XYZ file of C-alpha atoms in Angstrom:
740
model
C -36.582 20.658 -0.500
C -37.235 17.144 0.728
C -37.936 18.384 4.266
C -40.540 20.909 3.026
C -42.286 18.200 1.018
C -42.341 16.017 4.109
C -43.844 18.841 6.209
C -46.589 19.435 3.630
C -47.420 15.741 3.468
C -47.445 15.452 7.258
C -49.813 18.421 7.569
C -52.228 16.862 5.074
C -52.176 13.548 6.918
C -52.786 15.319 10.248
C -55.789 17.214 8.865
C -57.250 13.963 7.523
C -56.850 12.223 10.875
C -58.477 15.125 12.799
C -61.330 15.218 10.295
C -61.968 11.503 10.751
C -62.041 11.979 14.527
C -64.508 14.884 14.327
C -66.815 13.045 11.930
C -66.669 9.961 14.077
C -67.514 12.016 17.180
C -70.356 13.820 15.415
C -71.983 10.712 13.987
C -71.588 8.786 17.235
C -72.230 11.362 19.958
C -72.851 8.692 22.546
C -69.463 7.049 22.027
C -68.162 5.959 25.396
C -71.582 6.179 27.197
C -73.624 3.269 28.425
C -77.064 4.563 27.193
C -79.008 7.774 26.448
C -82.647 8.612 27.254
C -84.895 11.578 26.259
C -85.463 14.440 28.707
C -89.178 13.497 29.226
C -88.061 10.125 30.613
C -85.768 11.902 33.049
C -88.626 14.141 34.278
C -91.014 11.175 34.623
C -88.480 9.206 36.659
C -87.874 12.241 38.877
C -91.628 12.534 39.584
C -91.634 8.881 40.657
C -88.690 9.622 42.964
C -86.491 7.116 41.041
C -83.590 9.531 40.554
C -81.012 10.285 43.202
C -78.789 12.792 41.379
C -78.672 14.744 38.126
C -75.367 16.209 36.930
C -75.689 19.014 34.357
C -72.568 19.453 32.170
C -73.291 21.964 29.455
C -75.801 20.402 27.053
C -75.385 16.933 28.537
C -76.942 15.662 31.746
C -75.946 12.508 33.573
C -78.682 10.784 35.587
C -77.904 8.502 38.563
C -80.957 6.434 39.613
C -81.442 5.582 43.225
C -79.353 2.601 44.273
C -76.568 3.454 41.763
C -73.148 4.635 42.975
C -71.423 7.697 41.602
C -68.608 5.561 40.175
C -70.907 2.811 38.987
C -72.125 1.979 35.531
C -75.908 2.087 36.224
C -76.286 5.697 35.090
C -77.427 7.104 31.746
C -77.195 10.392 29.886
C -79.539 12.741 28.088
C -79.205 15.736 25.792
C -80.799 19.156 26.385
C -81.137 22.296 24.319
C -78.903 25.301 24.650
C -81.579 27.337 26.638
C -83.314 24.448 28.441
C -83.844 25.052 32.187
C -83.698 21.571 33.685
C -84.221 22.773 37.240
C -87.317 24.781 36.213
C -88.806 21.759 34.423
C -88.365 19.616 37.508
C -89.997 22.219 39.776
C -92.940 22.677 37.379
C -93.423 18.898 37.334
C -93.684 18.896 41.131
C -90.407 17.125 41.731
C -88.880 17.564 45.158
C -85.469 19.093 44.426
C -82.648 19.088 46.942
C -81.548 16.916 49.847
C -82.220 15.048 51.908
C -85.143 13.263 50.173
C -85.330 15.111 46.863
C -83.361 14.946 43.638
C -79.951 16.503 43.965
C -79.094 18.702 40.964
C -75.379 19.456 40.405
C -74.061 22.015 37.900
C -70.460 21.248 36.742
C -70.193 24.461 34.785
C -67.701 22.909 32.274
C -66.006 25.102 29.749
C -65.367 24.436 26.093
C -61.733 23.678 26.872
C -62.619 20.909 29.281
C -65.037 19.500 26.741
C -62.223 19.464 24.173
C -59.906 17.663 26.569
C -62.621 15.180 27.329
C -63.061 14.626 23.624
C -59.335 14.095 23.189
C -59.265 11.696 26.122
C -62.046 9.624 24.617
C -60.262 9.435 21.287
C -56.709 9.105 22.609
C -56.332 5.469 21.400
C -57.456 6.475 17.918
C -55.051 9.425 17.883
C -52.196 7.152 18.995
C -52.974 4.645 16.249
C -53.072 7.402 13.626
C -49.718 8.750 14.798
C -48.206 5.272 14.596
C -49.339 4.926 10.989
C -47.884 8.358 10.217
C -44.535 7.362 11.768
C -44.367 4.145 9.739
C -45.083 6.023 6.517
C -42.310 8.479 7.317
C -39.860 5.638 7.960
C -40.846 4.035 4.678
C -39.947 7.237 2.830
C -36.616 7.662 4.615
C -33.296 6.595 3.166
C -32.256 4.620 6.222
C -35.071 2.105 6.016
C -36.197 1.348 2.482
C -39.236 -0.610 3.637
C -41.365 0.284 0.634
C -38.622 0.926 -1.949
C -36.844 -2.387 -2.538
C -36.350 -1.628 -6.204
C -34.213 1.447 -5.651
C -30.532 1.104 -6.391
C -28.173 1.261 -3.433
C -25.329 2.624 -5.501
C -23.547 5.571 -3.919
C -22.200 8.510 -5.857
C -18.678 9.458 -4.890
C -18.413 12.932 -3.393
C -15.840 15.230 -4.945
C -15.486 17.130 -1.679
C -13.664 14.218 -0.042
C -9.954 13.514 -0.626
C -9.626 11.432 -3.766
C -7.206 8.714 -4.828
C -5.143 9.327 -7.947
C -2.987 7.150 -10.167
C 0.026 8.399 -8.210
C -1.278 6.396 -5.242
C -1.284 3.166 -7.279
C 2.059 1.431 -7.808
C 3.353 -1.895 -9.050
C 0.764 -2.343 -11.832
C 1.998 0.006 -14.541
C 0.388 -1.860 -17.458
C -3.027 -1.904 -15.789
C -2.662 1.779 -14.979
C -1.998 2.585 -18.645
C -5.132 0.723 -19.728
C -7.336 2.653 -17.326
C -5.662 5.971 -18.063
C -7.018 5.624 -21.590
C -10.517 5.255 -20.154
C -10.025 8.511 -18.262
C -8.805 10.172 -21.460
C -11.935 8.956 -23.264
C -14.114 10.686 -20.681
C -12.084 13.889 -20.535
C -11.347 14.355 -24.237
C -13.805 12.212 -26.229
C -13.486 14.343 -29.357
C -9.857 13.291 -29.828
C -10.893 9.643 -30.158
C -14.182 10.204 -31.969
C -12.356 12.148 -34.676
C -10.506 8.934 -35.537
C -13.632 6.784 -35.388
C -12.679 5.159 -32.090
C -15.472 3.840 -29.889
C -15.476 4.386 -26.148
C -15.141 1.054 -24.292
C -18.422 -0.066 -22.764
C -16.827 -1.859 -19.845
C -13.532 -2.745 -18.202
C -13.140 -5.930 -16.140
C -10.443 -5.860 -13.464
C -9.166 -9.373 -12.779
C -6.679 -10.348 -10.123
C -5.991 -12.179 -6.903
C -7.300 -10.722 -3.639
C -5.253 -7.765 -2.461
C -3.775 -6.798 -5.840
C -5.479 -3.380 -5.870
C -8.584 -3.760 -8.034
C -10.798 -1.546 -5.870
C -7.970 0.928 -5.321
C -7.516 1.198 -9.075
C -11.227 1.924 -9.520
C -11.029 4.646 -6.870
C -8.064 6.131 -8.717
C -10.078 6.205 -11.938
C -12.846 8.042 -10.088
C -10.377 10.560 -8.714
C -8.746 11.174 -12.099
C -11.795 11.237 -14.358
C -13.640 14.101 -12.678
C -17.043 12.675 -13.683
C -19.820 11.207 -11.515
C -18.761 7.851 -10.113
C -21.295 5.293 -8.829
C -20.004 2.355 -6.812
C -21.942 -0.701 -5.664
C -21.224 -4.283 -4.642
C -22.540 -7.168 -6.706
C -24.244 -8.665 -3.663
C -26.380 -5.529 -3.180
C -28.444 -6.280 -6.282
C -30.076 -9.449 -4.994
C -32.609 -9.685 -2.160
C -35.059 -12.328 -1.028
C -37.852 -10.737 -3.071
C -38.253 -11.739 -6.708
C -37.558 -8.973 -9.212
C -35.735 -6.692 -6.803
C -32.314 -7.247 -8.402
C -33.471 -6.392 -11.921
C -35.326 -3.329 -10.612
C -32.197 -2.106 -8.860
C -30.148 -2.564 -12.026
C -32.676 -0.471 -13.972
C -32.677 2.208 -11.297
C -28.859 2.270 -11.216
C -28.558 2.838 -14.948
C -31.359 5.413 -14.895
C -29.341 7.380 -12.345
C -26.250 6.929 -14.490
C -28.058 8.210 -17.595
C -29.165 11.322 -15.735
C -25.538 11.979 -14.743
C -23.820 10.935 -17.984
C -20.991 10.902 -18.779
C -20.192 8.835 -15.713
C -18.569 5.652 -14.415
C -20.361 2.745 -12.717
C -18.134 0.497 -10.599
C -19.443 -2.942 -9.574
C -17.216 -4.629 -7.009
C -17.214 -8.448 -6.768
C -19.377 -8.829 -9.855
C -19.104 -12.631 -9.608
C -21.802 -12.438 -6.901
C -24.364 -11.651 -9.604
C -22.580 -12.509 -12.859
C -22.032 -16.245 -12.424
C -22.599 -18.610 -15.302
C -26.314 -19.113 -15.917
C -28.044 -22.460 -15.914
C -25.839 -24.136 -13.321
C -27.850 -23.514 -10.176
C -28.605 -26.328 -7.747
C -31.980 -24.901 -6.730
C -34.653 -22.388 -7.630
C -32.897 -19.521 -5.864
C -30.659 -18.899 -8.878
C -33.618 -17.665 -10.977
C -33.578 -14.265 -9.288
C -29.829 -13.979 -9.859
C -30.275 -14.863 -13.531
C -32.961 -12.197 -13.938
C -30.586 -9.661 -12.432
C -27.776 -10.765 -14.748
C -30.066 -10.581 -17.775
C -30.970 -7.009 -16.883
C -27.276 -6.109 -16.566
C -26.630 -7.601 -20.018
C -29.457 -5.566 -21.533
C -28.380 -2.326 -19.876
C -24.751 -2.705 -20.943
C -25.397 -3.613 -24.564
C -29.056 -4.020 -25.338
C -31.431 -2.340 -27.758
C -30.670 1.036 -26.182
C -26.995 1.909 -26.000
C -25.449 4.086 -23.307
C -22.399 5.508 -25.020
C -21.514 7.842 -22.174
C -21.611 5.265 -19.370
C -18.533 3.150 -18.671
C -18.904 0.125 -16.405
C -15.874 -1.005 -14.408
C -16.180 -4.336 -12.595
C -13.794 -6.240 -10.349
C -13.553 -9.966 -9.649
C -11.036 -12.591 -8.575
C -13.048 -15.400 -10.213
C -13.280 -14.604 -13.953
C -13.586 -18.324 -14.734
C -17.131 -18.500 -13.327
C -18.525 -15.407 -15.078
C -21.149 -15.834 -17.772
C -19.689 -15.721 -21.319
C -22.365 -13.254 -22.408
C -21.059 -10.826 -19.820
C -17.459 -11.128 -21.017
C -17.992 -10.609 -24.723
C -16.854 -7.410 -26.486
C -19.560 -4.788 -26.392
C -20.087 -5.336 -22.710
C -16.641 -5.741 -21.218
C -14.363 -4.688 -24.054
C -11.232 -4.802 -21.948
C -9.925 -7.240 -19.381
C -7.203 -5.743 -17.212
C -5.187 -8.254 -15.187
C -3.886 -7.085 -11.828
C -0.808 -9.262 -11.277
C 1.102 -9.858 -8.096
C 3.910 -7.288 -8.167
C 7.447 -8.225 -9.133
C 10.450 -7.019 -7.156
C 10.361 -3.542 -8.704
C 6.614 -3.341 -8.173
C 6.973 -4.362 -4.536
C 9.617 -1.702 -4.061
C 7.322 0.968 -5.542
C 4.359 -0.179 -3.423
C 6.445 -0.090 -0.254
C 7.498 3.473 -1.060
C 3.895 4.580 -1.593
C 2.645 3.126 1.683
C 5.695 4.315 3.626
C 5.362 7.915 2.455
C 4.666 10.262 5.333
C 6.019 7.838 7.919
C 9.242 8.578 9.829
C 11.746 5.996 8.582
C 15.205 5.470 9.992
C 18.091 6.003 7.531
C 18.968 2.301 7.728
C 15.688 1.216 6.099
C 16.173 0.013 2.512
C 13.237 -0.974 0.342
C 15.468 -3.032 -1.964
C 16.077 -5.657 0.708
C 12.441 -5.630 1.851
C 11.232 -6.119 -1.725
C 13.626 -9.035 -2.202
C 12.511 -10.673 1.036
C 8.786 -10.511 0.208
C 8.256 -12.488 -3.028
C 4.624 -13.312 -3.669
C 3.292 -10.498 -1.458
C 0.288 -8.611 -2.795
C -0.186 -4.866 -2.481
C -2.556 -5.326 0.461
C -0.029 -7.529 2.262
C 2.734 -4.978 1.711
C 0.476 -2.240 3.065
C -0.221 -4.382 6.110
C 3.514 -4.971 6.486
C 4.204 -1.220 6.657
C 1.392 -0.740 9.164
C 2.631 -3.582 11.378
C 6.130 -2.091 11.360
C 4.723 1.271 12.458
C 2.797 -0.451 15.260
C 5.933 -2.272 16.407
C 7.863 1.024 16.498
C 5.086 2.714 18.466
C 5.007 -0.220 20.881
C 8.708 0.363 21.556
C 8.223 4.142 22.037
C 10.487 4.881 19.077
C 10.549 8.141 17.129
C 11.231 6.392 13.812
C 10.594 3.029 12.179
C 13.775 0.947 12.076
C 14.750 -2.083 10.020
C 14.253 -4.446 12.927
C 10.634 -3.251 13.123
C 10.133 -4.260 9.494
C 11.828 -7.593 10.152
C 9.537 -8.357 13.056
C 6.550 -7.169 10.999
C 7.409 -9.637 8.226
C 7.586 -12.419 10.790
C 4.228 -11.490 12.287
C 2.474 -11.149 8.919
C 3.678 -14.538 7.673
C 4.014 -16.741 10.729
C 2.432 -14.871 13.615
C 4.020 -13.576 16.825
C 6.711 -15.457 18.674
C 5.574 -18.126 21.107
C 7.671 -16.795 23.975
C 5.720 -18.769 26.544
C 6.077 -22.106 24.719
C 8.460 -24.445 26.528
C 10.303 -26.939 24.318
C 12.297 -29.685 25.990
C 15.955 -30.067 24.943
C 15.333 -33.312 23.054
C 12.627 -31.808 20.821
C 14.704 -28.675 20.282
C 17.650 -30.803 19.160
C 15.524 -32.860 16.766
C 13.952 -29.696 15.343
C 17.409 -28.188 14.823
C 18.653 -31.248 12.921
C 15.435 -31.368 10.911
C 15.774 -27.769 9.719
C 19.529 -28.159 9.239
C 18.792 -31.119 6.970
C 16.593 -28.954 4.752
C 19.233 -26.241 4.578
C 22.134 -28.613 3.896
C 20.387 -30.316 0.962
C 19.461 -26.911 -0.491
C 23.105 -25.850 -0.147
C 24.411 -29.015 -1.775
C 22.132 -29.196 -4.845
C 22.766 -27.063 -7.909
C 19.197 -26.181 -8.863
C 17.823 -25.518 -5.374
C 17.139 -21.917 -4.321
C 19.616 -20.254 -1.946
C 18.942 -20.550 1.765
C 17.755 -17.253 3.203
C 17.240 -18.207 6.815
C 16.967 -21.180 9.156
C 15.081 -20.788 12.415
C 13.823 -22.999 15.218
C 11.904 -20.127 16.858
C 8.300 -21.140 17.482
C 5.800 -18.863 15.722
C 2.124 -19.586 15.417
C 1.762 -23.284 14.619
C 5.381 -23.586 13.492
C 8.170 -25.004 15.589
C 10.787 -23.997 13.021
C 11.270 -23.375 9.326
C 13.825 -23.060 6.569
C 13.269 -20.232 4.114
C 14.526 -20.291 0.537
C 14.462 -17.101 -1.531
C 15.416 -17.090 -5.228
C 17.943 -14.557 -6.423
C 15.325 -13.098 -8.769
C 11.628 -13.493 -9.503
C 10.855 -16.751 -11.267
C 8.265 -17.171 -14.011
C 9.177 -20.686 -15.170
C 10.165 -23.835 -13.305
C 12.386 -26.510 -14.831
C 12.293 -30.223 -14.194
C 15.625 -30.091 -12.353
C 14.374 -27.289 -10.106
C 11.326 -29.354 -9.202
C 13.451 -32.437 -8.562
C 15.868 -30.599 -6.281
C 12.960 -28.902 -4.518
C 11.587 -32.340 -3.649
C 15.009 -33.410 -2.415
C 15.131 -30.364 -0.124
C 11.718 -31.237 1.342
C 13.057 -34.703 2.111
C 16.139 -33.317 3.858
C 14.471 -32.964 7.258
C 13.230 -36.555 7.394
C 16.579 -37.893 6.149
C 18.493 -35.911 8.799
C 16.284 -37.324 11.555
C 16.805 -40.855 10.268
C 20.589 -40.557 9.941
C 21.281 -38.756 13.234
C 18.705 -40.289 15.572
C 17.747 -43.479 13.712
C 14.209 -42.255 14.410
C 11.623 -40.155 12.616
C 9.044 -37.669 13.931
C 5.686 -36.319 12.864
C 7.386 -33.046 11.973
C 7.987 -34.337 8.440
C 4.313 -34.970 7.681
C 3.943 -31.766 5.709
C 7.290 -32.383 4.003
C 6.014 -35.665 2.613
C 2.714 -34.129 1.573
C 4.411 -31.319 -0.332
C 6.874 -33.669 -2.003
C 3.977 -35.833 -3.155
C 2.118 -32.802 -4.528
C 5.225 -31.664 -6.373
C 5.716 -35.094 -7.927
C 2.056 -35.347 -8.901
C 2.202 -31.875 -10.419
C 5.270 -32.798 -12.445
C 3.563 -35.886 -13.852
C -0.088 -34.850 -14.136
C 0.082 -31.120 -14.899
C 3.397 -30.538 -16.632
C 4.163 -33.854 -18.322
C 7.665 -33.991 -16.812
C 8.322 -37.699 -17.300
C 10.532 -39.670 -19.659
C 8.938 -41.161 -22.762
C 11.791 -43.256 -24.134
C 11.704 -44.582 -27.711
C 13.213 -48.041 -28.378
C 14.180 -49.805 -31.587
C 11.999 -52.811 -32.381
C 13.291 -56.414 -32.324
C 11.030 -59.245 -33.536
C 10.478 -62.067 -31.070
C 12.132 -64.524 -33.484
C 15.309 -62.454 -33.414
C 15.127 -62.311 -29.604
C 15.134 -66.126 -29.541
C 18.030 -66.269 -31.991
C 20.183 -63.762 -30.049
C 19.370 -65.427 -26.726
C 20.677 -68.722 -28.082
C 23.757 -66.842 -29.254
C 24.327 -65.509 -25.725
C 23.917 -61.847 -26.741
C 20.982 -61.059 -24.390
C 21.585 -60.396 -20.685
C 18.161 -59.401 -19.337
C 14.553 -59.321 -20.455
C 12.116 -57.107 -18.546
C 8.494 -58.134 -18.942
C 5.814 -55.403 -19.081
C 2.691 -57.418 -19.765
C 3.055 -58.479 -23.395
C 5.842 -55.945 -23.966
C 9.478 -56.971 -23.567
C 12.463 -54.737 -22.907
C 15.449 -56.647 -24.246
C 18.780 -55.581 -22.747
C 21.803 -56.864 -24.661
C 25.113 -57.812 -23.122
C 26.552 -54.579 -24.558
C 23.753 -52.644 -22.714
C 21.861 -51.838 -25.907
C 18.079 -51.853 -25.400
C 15.391 -53.058 -27.772
C 11.676 -53.441 -27.644
C 9.831 -56.614 -28.526
C 6.407 -58.127 -28.084
C 5.823 -61.742 -27.184
C 3.356 -63.876 -29.061
C 0.410 -65.610 -27.408
C 1.979 -69.113 -27.578
C 5.443 -67.979 -26.445
C 6.406 -68.667 -22.821
C 9.567 -66.772 -21.943
C 10.221 -68.697 -18.714
C 10.082 -72.047 -20.499
C 12.379 -70.665 -23.181
C 14.924 -69.564 -20.534
C 14.783 -72.994 -18.881
C 15.353 -74.556 -22.287
C 18.516 -72.524 -22.693
C 19.792 -73.874 -19.376
C 19.010 -77.457 -20.404
C 21.014 -76.955 -23.572
C 23.944 -75.627 -21.577
C 23.621 -72.134 -23.008
C 23.889 -68.864 -21.078
C 20.531 -68.221 -19.322
C 18.596 -64.966 -19.697
C 17.628 -63.025 -16.557
C 13.876 -62.431 -16.597
C 12.382 -59.564 -14.532
C 8.610 -59.260 -14.255
C 7.547 -55.584 -13.920
C 4.359 -54.294 -12.309
C 3.599 -52.079 -15.277
C 1.508 -53.572 -18.075
C 3.089 -51.617 -20.901
C 6.610 -50.618 -21.841
C 5.205 -47.323 -23.124
C 4.387 -46.322 -19.544
C 2.763 -42.897 -19.719
C 3.655 -42.434 -23.364
C 4.243 -38.979 -24.836
C 3.965 -35.952 -22.519
C 0.389 -34.988 -21.676
C -1.682 -33.912 -18.699
C -3.744 -36.273 -16.594
C -6.989 -35.336 -14.866
C -8.636 -31.979 -14.421
C -10.280 -30.182 -11.549
C -13.961 -31.006 -11.184
C -15.647 -27.709 -10.473
C -19.250 -26.646 -9.936
C -19.528 -23.366 -11.806
C -22.488 -22.029 -9.847
C -20.877 -22.632 -6.486
C -17.513 -21.480 -7.740
C -15.533 -23.997 -5.781
C -13.969 -27.435 -6.073
C -16.685 -29.971 -5.317
C -15.433 -33.346 -6.407
C -11.637 -33.199 -6.442
C -10.112 -34.442 -9.670
C -12.086 -35.586 -12.681
C -10.159 -38.465 -14.206
C -9.623 -38.557 -17.944
C -7.516 -41.718 -17.848
C -8.091 -45.368 -17.074
C -6.943 -47.674 -14.321
C -3.822 -48.811 -16.164
C -2.608 -45.247 -16.710
C -3.465 -44.528 -13.083
C -1.078 -47.263 -12.021
C 1.592 -45.855 -14.328
C 1.106 -42.394 -12.796
C 1.471 -43.787 -9.279
C 4.607 -45.620 -10.354
C 6.101 -42.495 -11.950
C 5.314 -40.422 -8.833
C 6.983 -43.021 -6.641
C 10.073 -43.003 -8.870
C 10.381 -39.211 -8.569
C 9.960 -39.254 -4.787
C 12.407 -42.138 -4.349
C 14.965 -40.334 -6.493
C 14.557 -37.163 -4.409
C 14.938 -39.152 -1.194
C 18.117 -40.794 -2.482
C 19.533 -37.382 -3.442
C 18.860 -36.096 0.079
C 20.480 -39.186 1.631
C 23.561 -38.837 -0.562
C 23.965 -35.110 0.189
C 23.545 -35.429 3.962
C 25.746 -38.516 4.182
C 28.515 -36.792 2.253
C 28.358 -33.610 4.361
C 27.336 -35.040 7.715
C 29.891 -32.952 9.602
C 28.388 -29.766 8.195
C 24.942 -30.943 9.285
C 26.151 -31.396 12.859
C 27.871 -27.998 12.981
C 24.819 -26.195 11.602
C 22.468 -27.959 14.021
C 24.702 -27.045 16.969
C 24.655 -23.411 15.874
C 20.864 -23.514 15.618
C 20.549 -24.961 19.108
C 22.735 -22.167 20.476
C 21.461 -19.177 18.480
C 18.032 -20.455 17.274
C 18.219 -18.421 14.052
C 20.951 -18.513 11.398
C 21.068 -16.540 8.167
C 21.972 -18.036 4.824
C 25.159 -15.982 4.690
C 26.207 -17.200 8.128
C 25.478 -20.770 7.068
C 27.723 -20.398 4.025
C 30.542 -18.996 6.163
C 30.045 -21.839 8.614
C 30.303 -24.456 5.870
C 33.379 -22.750 4.419
C 34.915 -22.715 7.881
C 34.479 -26.477 7.988
C 37.369 -26.629 5.517
C 39.172 -23.572 6.950
C 38.651 -23.366 10.747
C 40.282 -19.937 10.891
C 37.412 -18.452 8.853
C 34.693 -19.584 11.255
C 32.363 -16.706 12.241
C 31.996 -15.799 15.890
C 28.209 -15.808 15.713
C 25.627 -16.240 12.993
C 23.918 -13.276 11.399
C 20.141 -13.417 11.744
C 18.238 -11.520 9.048
C 14.467 -11.093 9.056
C 12.483 -14.283 9.206
C 10.646 -14.280 5.885
C 9.210 -17.621 4.834
C 7.064 -16.978 1.738
C 3.948 -19.063 1.314
C 4.711 -22.488 -0.135
C 3.380 -23.204 -3.606
C 3.242 -26.935 -4.166
C 2.661 -26.664 -7.913
C 4.207 -23.479 -9.271
C 3.045 -22.980 -12.830
C 5.032 -21.772 -15.809
C 4.024 -18.685 -17.721
C 1.015 -19.293 -19.912
C -0.837 -21.451 -17.423
C -4.176 -19.854 -16.471
C -3.629 -19.946 -12.705
C -0.566 -17.798 -12.040
C -0.488 -14.512 -13.936
C 2.470 -13.184 -11.978
C 5.801 -14.323 -10.569
C 5.142 -17.250 -8.328
C 5.878 -16.970 -4.612
C 9.030 -18.785 -3.674
C 8.106 -22.065 -1.992
C 9.001 -22.144 1.673
C 10.080 -25.359 3.217
C 7.646 -26.899 5.650
C 8.190 -26.028 9.275
C 8.376 -28.432 12.150
C 5.918 -27.819 14.961
C 6.397 -28.950 18.503
C 2.959 -30.540 18.582
C 3.722 -32.849 15.711
C 1.991 -30.912 12.955
C 3.746 -29.075 10.176
C 2.753 -25.877 8.538
């Protein structure tokens, strides 16, 4: 139908162009000629013997005066009637016709066809220009180049002829699937809900980290619903021209109304739905107009009860509140990172149809991949298949999955990297230090694997994997985690009496953990003391009952000889040092006075958080680091508390490694020989330290699976993590001095 309309339009345009050419040729018959003279002038010039040649071409004659060349421009033309006998007129006028001295008369005898071609040749530039205009108009009407149709929506309707995705293809997000299954039921059987007075949801917002399956879930809804499904990206609404975004929104919903009931899916809606009024320049006005039009279409004066909008974003915190209110997006479905059962189900879905060896078990793979998203698990399966194909195997074996995990997390092995024996030994002791501290502390996660194999930027790493997914972190777990991060530096110091740059990332992560404990989770001690008036302090000091007084500005921590602690506050005219000297002069027992850096005995006081992220909503990113909500004095107290936590962790690492130094040496020697040691082999090795007969012949090396380190894992209820947190992986030592 569209092609026939185009042919009709093209024919009309062609007729118009030909008509313009004909009219132009008719009104300007001398177009292309130098000049035109009447026939009487030609005869008069011939009588005066001023003409050398006359060329007769139909009803036009071309006159060449004497002295003019045939190819020159000094000729002119004249028009004659249909029955005019030019030769007879010249003879009657007494003109000498014919060579050598007379006028030479030439008859070209041109046909109508040659005249037409001559006409076309004269107007060829005009014809070319008209064709160019016609071509540009055709391109403007085409779908591939919307030159003149900026306001048309670029949403694409999903074809039902193509293979569709169903809910069976989505795994690991059962709760989200249930929410969207209800939306499908609304579209398929609306009468069942309307009979109870239920209202169809206007919109569903899919929220989750990248790779959790938001777009896949929307495709599954399209495959299950069996209604028209429009999908578009949020960035496709906005162009450089003002008003285009709003026009495209109107056009999108007009298409949706014509195909209702239907579903409209907007991917990455944060590209157009950011909070209004926070732009840094004038360019945000167009985006705000587009957002306003979306708000009106979703829940404005006219309601679209048969259109359901599904949107996806990984930044719900920057969306405009008007977009999130009920009536526009009635439901918010969170796509969490899968737990161990979810990972197992996702692995099964992506591995279906692939030839797996009988030895492959998804239980172990799911346990070894905490914190992996659905997209990462899909990539893991694909990498394993590639590794099997690279080895010309008929099936995918467990070692292919193990190598795939290594490649996904840390990159391929650096087989060409040469490490000198000294650096290899120091790396082995560094990683053995991490593993030994993790083994020796109660609240540290079990060691899964220790490796000094270079991968990517890593020279080695120690991987800890919890026995089950963790949703909450305790203070003891944080403290022992910091001690484990210090284990590498402590091992270097004890064994070599030297430290390397390999611990740089260890120190950074320990500092972040300590800061998170203090500033985000309030994990510090706020001790309450009984009060003791300063007069009673003086009395008990004279009685010899006070051993030490710690001075925190004007606050005093009074420590009695029986270790009881009291709080007091000195008066303005009271000088504690002079008082202590007075006790000595009187021969009484002196009081030890310790001046503390802190200005208050309260320290950080009751548990609270300190500071908050300073974020520019429009840009959607951290612009200014932390916004302080505390003063300089509290800042000093925070620094002091962080230092106390780090020092305590360091001392725990020193104590553990010093106590079990022989185990450290044995583990490091095994690492130097075998390069990779499993957690089980490490445990057998440590047990064999007490029972030499139980020593294993060689370590077992499971897949190298260091999950991404999370410096500040958050407990449930915190807005950042909505799923089990990835198990922190100990920093790895690189041969170039960096840690990753």
